[in-house]
mmCIF file of C-alpha atoms and ligand atoms in Angstrom:
data_model
loop_
_atom_site.group_PDB
_atom_site.id
_atom_site.type_symbol
_atom_site.label_atom_id
_atom_site.label_comp_id
_atom_site.label_asym_id
_atom_site.label_seq_id
_atom_site.Cartn_x
_atom_site.Cartn_y
_atom_site.Cartn_z
ATOM 1 C CA UNK A 1 0.000 0.000 0.000
ATOM 2 C CA UNK A 2 2.994 2.342 0.174
ATOM 3 C CA UNK A 3 2.471 3.439 -3.377
ATOM 4 C CA UNK A 4 -1.097 4.324 -2.744
ATOM 5 C CA UNK A 5 -1.621 8.059 -2.949
ATOM 6 C CA UNK A 6 -4.268 8.831 -0.334
ATOM 7 C CA UNK A 7 -4.476 12.446 -1.421
ATOM 8 C CA UNK A 8 -6.262 11.261 -4.551
ATOM 9 C CA UNK A 9 -9.208 10.498 -2.285
ATOM 10 C CA UNK A 10 -9.518 14.123 -1.227
ATOM 11 C CA UNK A 11 -12.332 15.649 -3.214
ATOM 12 C CA UNK A 12 -11.291 18.628 -5.264
ATOM 13 C CA UNK A 13 -13.818 21.324 -4.370
ATOM 14 C CA UNK A 14 -13.086 24.852 -5.565
ATOM 15 C CA UNK A 15 -14.503 27.557 -3.314
ATOM 16 C CA UNK A 16 -17.140 28.557 -5.833
ATOM 17 C CA UNK A 17 -18.580 25.041 -5.585
ATOM 18 C CA UNK A 18 -19.145 25.135 -1.811
ATOM 19 C CA UNK A 19 -22.785 26.160 -2.256
ATOM 20 C CA UNK A 20 -23.276 23.313 -4.713
ATOM 21 C CA UNK A 21 -21.962 20.758 -2.206
ATOM 22 C CA UNK A 22 -24.151 22.203 0.567
ATOM 23 C CA UNK A 23 -27.149 21.931 -1.764
ATOM 24 C CA UNK A 24 -26.301 18.304 -2.618
ATOM 25 C CA UNK A 25 -26.018 17.527 1.080
ATOM 26 C CA UNK A 26 -29.401 19.075 1.867
ATOM 27 C CA UNK A 27 -31.075 17.501 -1.151
ATOM 28 C CA UNK A 28 -30.026 14.121 0.222
ATOM 29 C CA UNK A 29 -30.697 14.650 3.919
ATOM 30 C CA UNK A 30 -33.124 17.560 4.367
ATOM 31 C CA UNK A 31 -34.552 18.882 1.100
ATOM 32 C CA UNK A 32 -37.213 20.982 2.866
ATOM 33 C CA UNK A 33 -34.496 23.466 3.812
ATOM 34 C CA UNK A 34 -33.976 24.289 0.129
ATOM 35 C CA UNK A 35 -37.620 25.269 -0.381
ATOM 36 C CA UNK A 36 -38.040 28.075 2.131
ATOM 37 C CA UNK A 37 -36.112 29.656 5.004
ATOM 38 C CA UNK A 38 -36.023 27.351 8.017
ATOM 39 C CA UNK A 39 -33.793 26.124 10.778
ATOM 40 C CA UNK A 40 -31.812 23.071 9.667
ATOM 41 C CA UNK A 41 -32.035 20.342 12.352
ATOM 42 C CA UNK A 42 -28.389 19.459 11.968
ATOM 43 C CA UNK A 43 -28.079 17.268 15.061
ATOM 44 C CA UNK A 44 -30.984 15.150 13.869
ATOM 45 C CA UNK A 45 -29.453 14.975 10.372
ATOM 46 C CA UNK A 46 -26.071 13.974 11.826
ATOM 47 C CA UNK A 47 -27.608 11.187 13.888
ATOM 48 C CA UNK A 48 -30.444 9.901 11.739
ATOM 49 C CA UNK A 49 -29.362 10.956 8.267
ATOM 50 C CA UNK A 50 -25.656 10.211 8.369
ATOM 51 C CA UNK A 51 -25.881 7.736 11.260
ATOM 52 C CA UNK A 52 -23.263 9.490 13.375
ATOM 53 C CA UNK A 53 -23.033 8.951 17.122
ATOM 54 C CA UNK A 54 -22.640 12.475 18.506
ATOM 55 C CA UNK A 55 -21.049 12.707 21.956
ATOM 56 C CA UNK A 56 -20.396 15.842 24.001
ATOM 57 C CA UNK A 57 -17.172 15.272 25.901
ATOM 58 C CA UNK A 58 -13.894 16.894 26.876
ATOM 59 C CA UNK A 59 -11.274 16.354 24.164
ATOM 60 C CA UNK A 60 -8.152 18.269 25.159
ATOM 61 C CA UNK A 61 -6.828 19.927 28.303
ATOM 62 C CA UNK A 62 -6.078 23.241 26.578
ATOM 63 C CA UNK A 63 -9.491 23.329 24.853
ATOM 64 C CA UNK A 64 -7.784 23.826 21.490
ATOM 65 C CA UNK A 65 -9.762 21.051 19.765
ATOM 66 C CA UNK A 66 -13.489 21.661 19.440
ATOM 67 C CA UNK A 67 -14.521 18.655 17.400
ATOM 68 C CA UNK A 68 -13.439 15.301 16.038
ATOM 69 C CA UNK A 69 -14.882 12.866 13.567
ATOM 70 C CA UNK A 70 -13.780 9.261 13.998
ATOM 71 C CA UNK A 71 -13.689 7.274 10.763
ATOM 72 C CA UNK A 72 -12.522 3.811 11.848
ATOM 73 C CA UNK A 73 -12.813 1.706 15.015
ATOM 74 C CA UNK A 74 -9.849 1.921 17.332
ATOM 75 C CA UNK A 75 -8.071 3.596 20.190
ATOM 76 C CA UNK A 76 -7.734 7.283 20.772
ATOM 77 C CA UNK A 77 -6.366 9.450 23.560
ATOM 78 C CA UNK A 78 -8.734 12.098 24.906
ATOM 79 C CA UNK A 79 -8.789 14.304 27.984
ATOM 80 C CA UNK A 80 -11.054 13.543 30.882
ATOM 81 C CA UNK A 81 -11.720 16.885 32.636
ATOM 82 C CA UNK A 82 -13.016 15.212 35.794
ATOM 83 C CA UNK A 83 -9.990 12.969 36.253
ATOM 84 C CA UNK A 84 -7.758 15.727 34.827
ATOM 85 C CA UNK A 85 -5.769 13.316 32.724
ATOM 86 C CA UNK A 86 -5.536 11.898 29.234
ATOM 87 C CA UNK A 87 -6.926 8.433 28.777
ATOM 88 C CA UNK A 88 -6.772 6.004 25.892
ATOM 89 C CA UNK A 89 -10.262 4.907 25.028
ATOM 90 C CA UNK A 90 -11.797 2.714 22.379
ATOM 91 C CA UNK A 91 -14.150 4.340 19.880
ATOM 92 C CA UNK A 92 -16.339 3.142 17.064
ATOM 93 C CA UNK A 93 -16.269 4.472 13.528
ATOM 94 C CA UNK A 94 -18.921 7.136 12.841
ATOM 95 C CA UNK A 95 -18.491 8.779 16.230
ATOM 96 C CA UNK A 96 -18.377 12.570 16.453
ATOM 97 C CA UNK A 97 -16.951 14.182 19.563
ATOM 98 C CA UNK A 98 -17.811 17.777 20.376
ATOM 99 C CA UNK A 99 -16.108 19.617 23.229
ATOM 100 C CA UNK A 100 -18.739 22.174 24.351
ATOM 101 C CA UNK A 101 -16.188 24.270 26.258
ATOM 102 C CA UNK A 102 -13.842 24.488 23.279
ATOM 103 C CA UNK A 103 -16.710 25.362 20.903
ATOM 104 C CA UNK A 104 -17.167 28.597 22.887
ATOM 105 C CA UNK A 105 -13.625 29.633 21.928
ATOM 106 C CA UNK A 106 -14.139 29.377 18.163
ATOM 107 C CA UNK A 107 -14.873 32.628 16.344
ATOM 108 C CA UNK A 108 -18.178 31.456 14.971
ATOM 109 C CA UNK A 109 -18.736 29.631 18.239
ATOM 110 C CA UNK A 110 -21.921 27.737 17.935
ATOM 111 C CA UNK A 111 -22.674 24.089 18.328
ATOM 112 C CA UNK A 112 -24.718 23.792 15.139
ATOM 113 C CA UNK A 113 -21.884 25.079 12.997
ATOM 114 C CA UNK A 114 -19.565 22.565 14.640
ATOM 115 C CA UNK A 115 -21.997 19.732 13.985
ATOM 116 C CA UNK A 116 -22.392 20.779 10.338
ATOM 117 C CA UNK A 117 -18.594 20.974 10.061
ATOM 118 C CA UNK A 118 -18.182 17.398 11.316
ATOM 119 C CA UNK A 119 -20.982 16.255 8.983
ATOM 120 C CA UNK A 120 -18.978 17.653 6.043
ATOM 121 C CA UNK A 121 -15.936 15.660 7.172
ATOM 122 C CA UNK A 122 -17.947 12.464 7.213
ATOM 123 C CA UNK A 123 -19.831 13.247 4.004
ATOM 124 C CA UNK A 124 -16.794 14.204 1.939
ATOM 125 C CA UNK A 125 -13.659 12.939 3.661
ATOM 126 C CA UNK A 126 -14.408 9.453 4.977
ATOM 127 C CA UNK A 127 -12.743 7.643 2.075
ATOM 128 C CA UNK A 128 -9.491 9.440 2.672
ATOM 129 C CA UNK A 129 -9.404 8.458 6.343
ATOM 130 C CA UNK A 130 -10.686 4.933 5.850
ATOM 131 C CA UNK A 131 -7.869 4.317 3.392
ATOM 132 C CA UNK A 132 -5.382 5.365 6.083
ATOM 133 C CA UNK A 133 -6.527 2.396 8.099
ATOM 134 C CA UNK A 134 -3.980 0.274 6.255
ATOM 135 C CA UNK A 135 -1.389 1.870 8.492
ATOM 136 C CA UNK A 136 -1.545 1.294 12.271
ATOM 137 C CA UNK A 137 -5.007 -0.328 12.192
ATOM 138 C CA UNK A 138 -5.153 -0.565 16.001
ATOM 139 C CA UNK A 139 -5.592 3.174 16.219
ATOM 140 C CA UNK A 140 -8.717 5.023 15.227
ATOM 141 C CA UNK A 141 -8.415 7.288 12.193
ATOM 142 C CA UNK A 142 -9.886 10.676 12.903
ATOM 143 C CA UNK A 143 -9.673 14.335 12.118
ATOM 144 C CA UNK A 144 -9.171 16.928 14.810
ATOM 145 C CA UNK A 145 -10.727 20.345 14.313
ATOM 146 C CA UNK A 146 -8.818 23.052 16.080
ATOM 147 C CA UNK A 147 -9.941 26.384 17.476
ATOM 148 C CA UNK A 148 -7.040 28.260 15.916
ATOM 149 C CA UNK A 149 -4.876 27.471 12.924
ATOM 150 C CA UNK A 150 -3.456 24.050 12.260
ATOM 151 C CA UNK A 151 0.291 24.377 12.649
ATOM 152 C CA UNK A 152 0.995 20.644 12.600
ATOM 153 C CA UNK A 153 -1.549 19.629 10.005
ATOM 154 C CA UNK A 154 -0.460 18.148 6.709
ATOM 155 C CA UNK A 155 -1.398 19.822 3.425
ATOM 156 C CA UNK A 156 -4.077 17.182 2.914
ATOM 157 C CA UNK A 157 -5.605 17.915 6.307
ATOM 158 C CA UNK A 158 -5.526 21.657 5.674
ATOM 159 C CA UNK A 159 -7.361 21.248 2.377
ATOM 160 C CA UNK A 160 -10.090 19.162 4.010
ATOM 161 C CA UNK A 161 -10.357 21.511 6.985
ATOM 162 C CA UNK A 162 -10.849 24.505 4.672
ATOM 163 C CA UNK A 163 -13.593 22.622 2.846
ATOM 164 C CA UNK A 164 -15.431 21.820 6.093
ATOM 165 C CA UNK A 165 -15.072 25.408 7.363
ATOM 166 C CA UNK A 166 -16.407 26.769 4.086
ATOM 167 C CA UNK A 167 -19.272 24.352 3.511
ATOM 168 C CA UNK A 168 -20.731 24.048 7.060
ATOM 169 C CA UNK A 169 -22.389 27.515 7.220
ATOM 170 C CA UNK A 170 -23.755 27.008 3.711
ATOM 171 C CA UNK A 171 -25.612 23.921 4.930
ATOM 172 C CA UNK A 172 -27.130 25.814 7.860
ATOM 173 C CA UNK A 173 -27.920 28.892 5.735
ATOM 174 C CA UNK A 174 -28.562 27.574 2.199
ATOM 175 C CA UNK A 175 -28.102 30.334 -0.344
ATOM 176 C CA UNK A 176 -31.550 30.955 -1.874
ATOM 177 C CA UNK A 177 -33.671 30.665 1.292
ATOM 178 C CA UNK A 178 -31.069 32.681 3.211
ATOM 179 C CA UNK A 179 -31.173 35.507 0.669
ATOM 180 C CA UNK A 180 -34.966 35.390 0.750
ATOM 181 C CA UNK A 181 -34.986 35.776 4.548
ATOM 182 C CA UNK A 182 -32.382 38.563 4.494
ATOM 183 C CA UNK A 183 -34.270 40.498 1.834
ATOM 184 C CA UNK A 184 -37.516 40.053 3.724
ATOM 185 C CA UNK A 185 -35.850 41.738 6.702
ATOM 186 C CA UNK A 186 -34.625 44.525 4.457
ATOM 187 C CA UNK A 187 -30.925 43.940 5.043
ATOM 188 C CA UNK A 188 -28.890 46.213 2.783
ATOM 189 C CA UNK A 189 -25.766 48.354 2.560
ATOM 190 C CA UNK A 190 -25.654 51.539 4.576
ATOM 191 C CA UNK A 191 -28.411 50.573 6.967
ATOM 192 C CA UNK A 192 -28.069 49.614 10.584
ATOM 193 C CA UNK A 193 -28.643 45.878 10.136
ATOM 194 C CA UNK A 194 -27.770 44.789 13.671
ATOM 195 C CA UNK A 195 -31.254 43.873 14.697
ATOM 196 C CA UNK A 196 -31.940 41.981 11.482
ATOM 197 C CA UNK A 197 -28.671 40.058 11.831
ATOM 198 C CA UNK A 198 -29.716 39.101 15.336
ATOM 199 C CA UNK A 199 -33.108 37.950 14.008
ATOM 200 C CA UNK A 200 -31.468 35.826 11.301
ATOM 201 C CA UNK A 201 -29.023 34.296 13.801
ATOM 202 C CA UNK A 202 -31.904 33.368 16.062
ATOM 203 C CA UNK A 203 -33.997 32.050 13.165
ATOM 204 C CA UNK A 204 -31.277 29.845 11.638
ATOM 205 C CA UNK A 205 -29.859 29.005 15.088
ATOM 206 C CA UNK A 206 -26.312 30.110 14.291
ATOM 207 C CA UNK A 207 -24.081 32.875 15.626
ATOM 208 C CA UNK A 208 -24.276 36.530 14.565
ATOM 209 C CA UNK A 209 -20.715 36.334 13.233
ATOM 210 C CA UNK A 210 -21.699 33.413 11.063
ATOM 211 C CA UNK A 211 -24.699 35.359 9.672
ATOM 212 C CA UNK A 212 -22.533 38.427 8.984
ATOM 213 C CA UNK A 213 -20.018 36.309 7.032
ATOM 214 C CA UNK A 214 -22.804 34.604 5.087
ATOM 215 C CA UNK A 215 -24.376 37.983 4.196
ATOM 216 C CA UNK A 216 -21.054 39.117 2.723
ATOM 217 C CA UNK A 217 -20.673 35.858 0.789
ATOM 218 C CA UNK A 218 -24.126 36.369 -0.677
ATOM 219 C CA UNK A 219 -23.181 39.975 -1.507
ATOM 220 C CA UNK A 220 -25.935 41.347 0.692
ATOM 221 C CA UNK A 221 -23.546 43.333 2.887
HETATM 222 ZN ZN1 ZN B 1 -12.565 19.982 10.787
#
């Protein structure tokens, strides 16, 4: 297997296709969200659509990792905040770990965005990680999503992380219904849009920062 080039299993997704991937995802798992503005029940989609086992646990002592998707069965070291030590535990493939304390430190800190992010990893990146199982099969293959940049990540991991970061908010705020909702609220340049941004954040159940970024992407701000 040494000649096998795992990077070939990384989907090539140019930035301008992120909306397309989010639409494909929703068409498969929650097509209603493409019809009119609504809150996307991402936890339900993660569990019942993708079949992921979502667990809210401590992951690291420094709270620098907010989420993990586990792609193969095996062992993994995570931090137990009660015992205050790292422990090696056995996990099953299709497990997602979310560290609620670390999520608060991310700049678009909300749980739904984190869940959507991990869904993208499973949806688009599982073949890459499953193929890695030919090396060290005792250990679980996983991706770690970090609060800040990824200084130790490989190029492959950086590419996949950028894809998950870019696509997750597009799943929670799909383009057409999001624009419809923003226009309904009269969001436009040169206005004080604070209250409307708050309303959208509450409606789509995401953070205000995430809404503000999405408005710019959709050229509404
Ligand atoms: Zn990630």
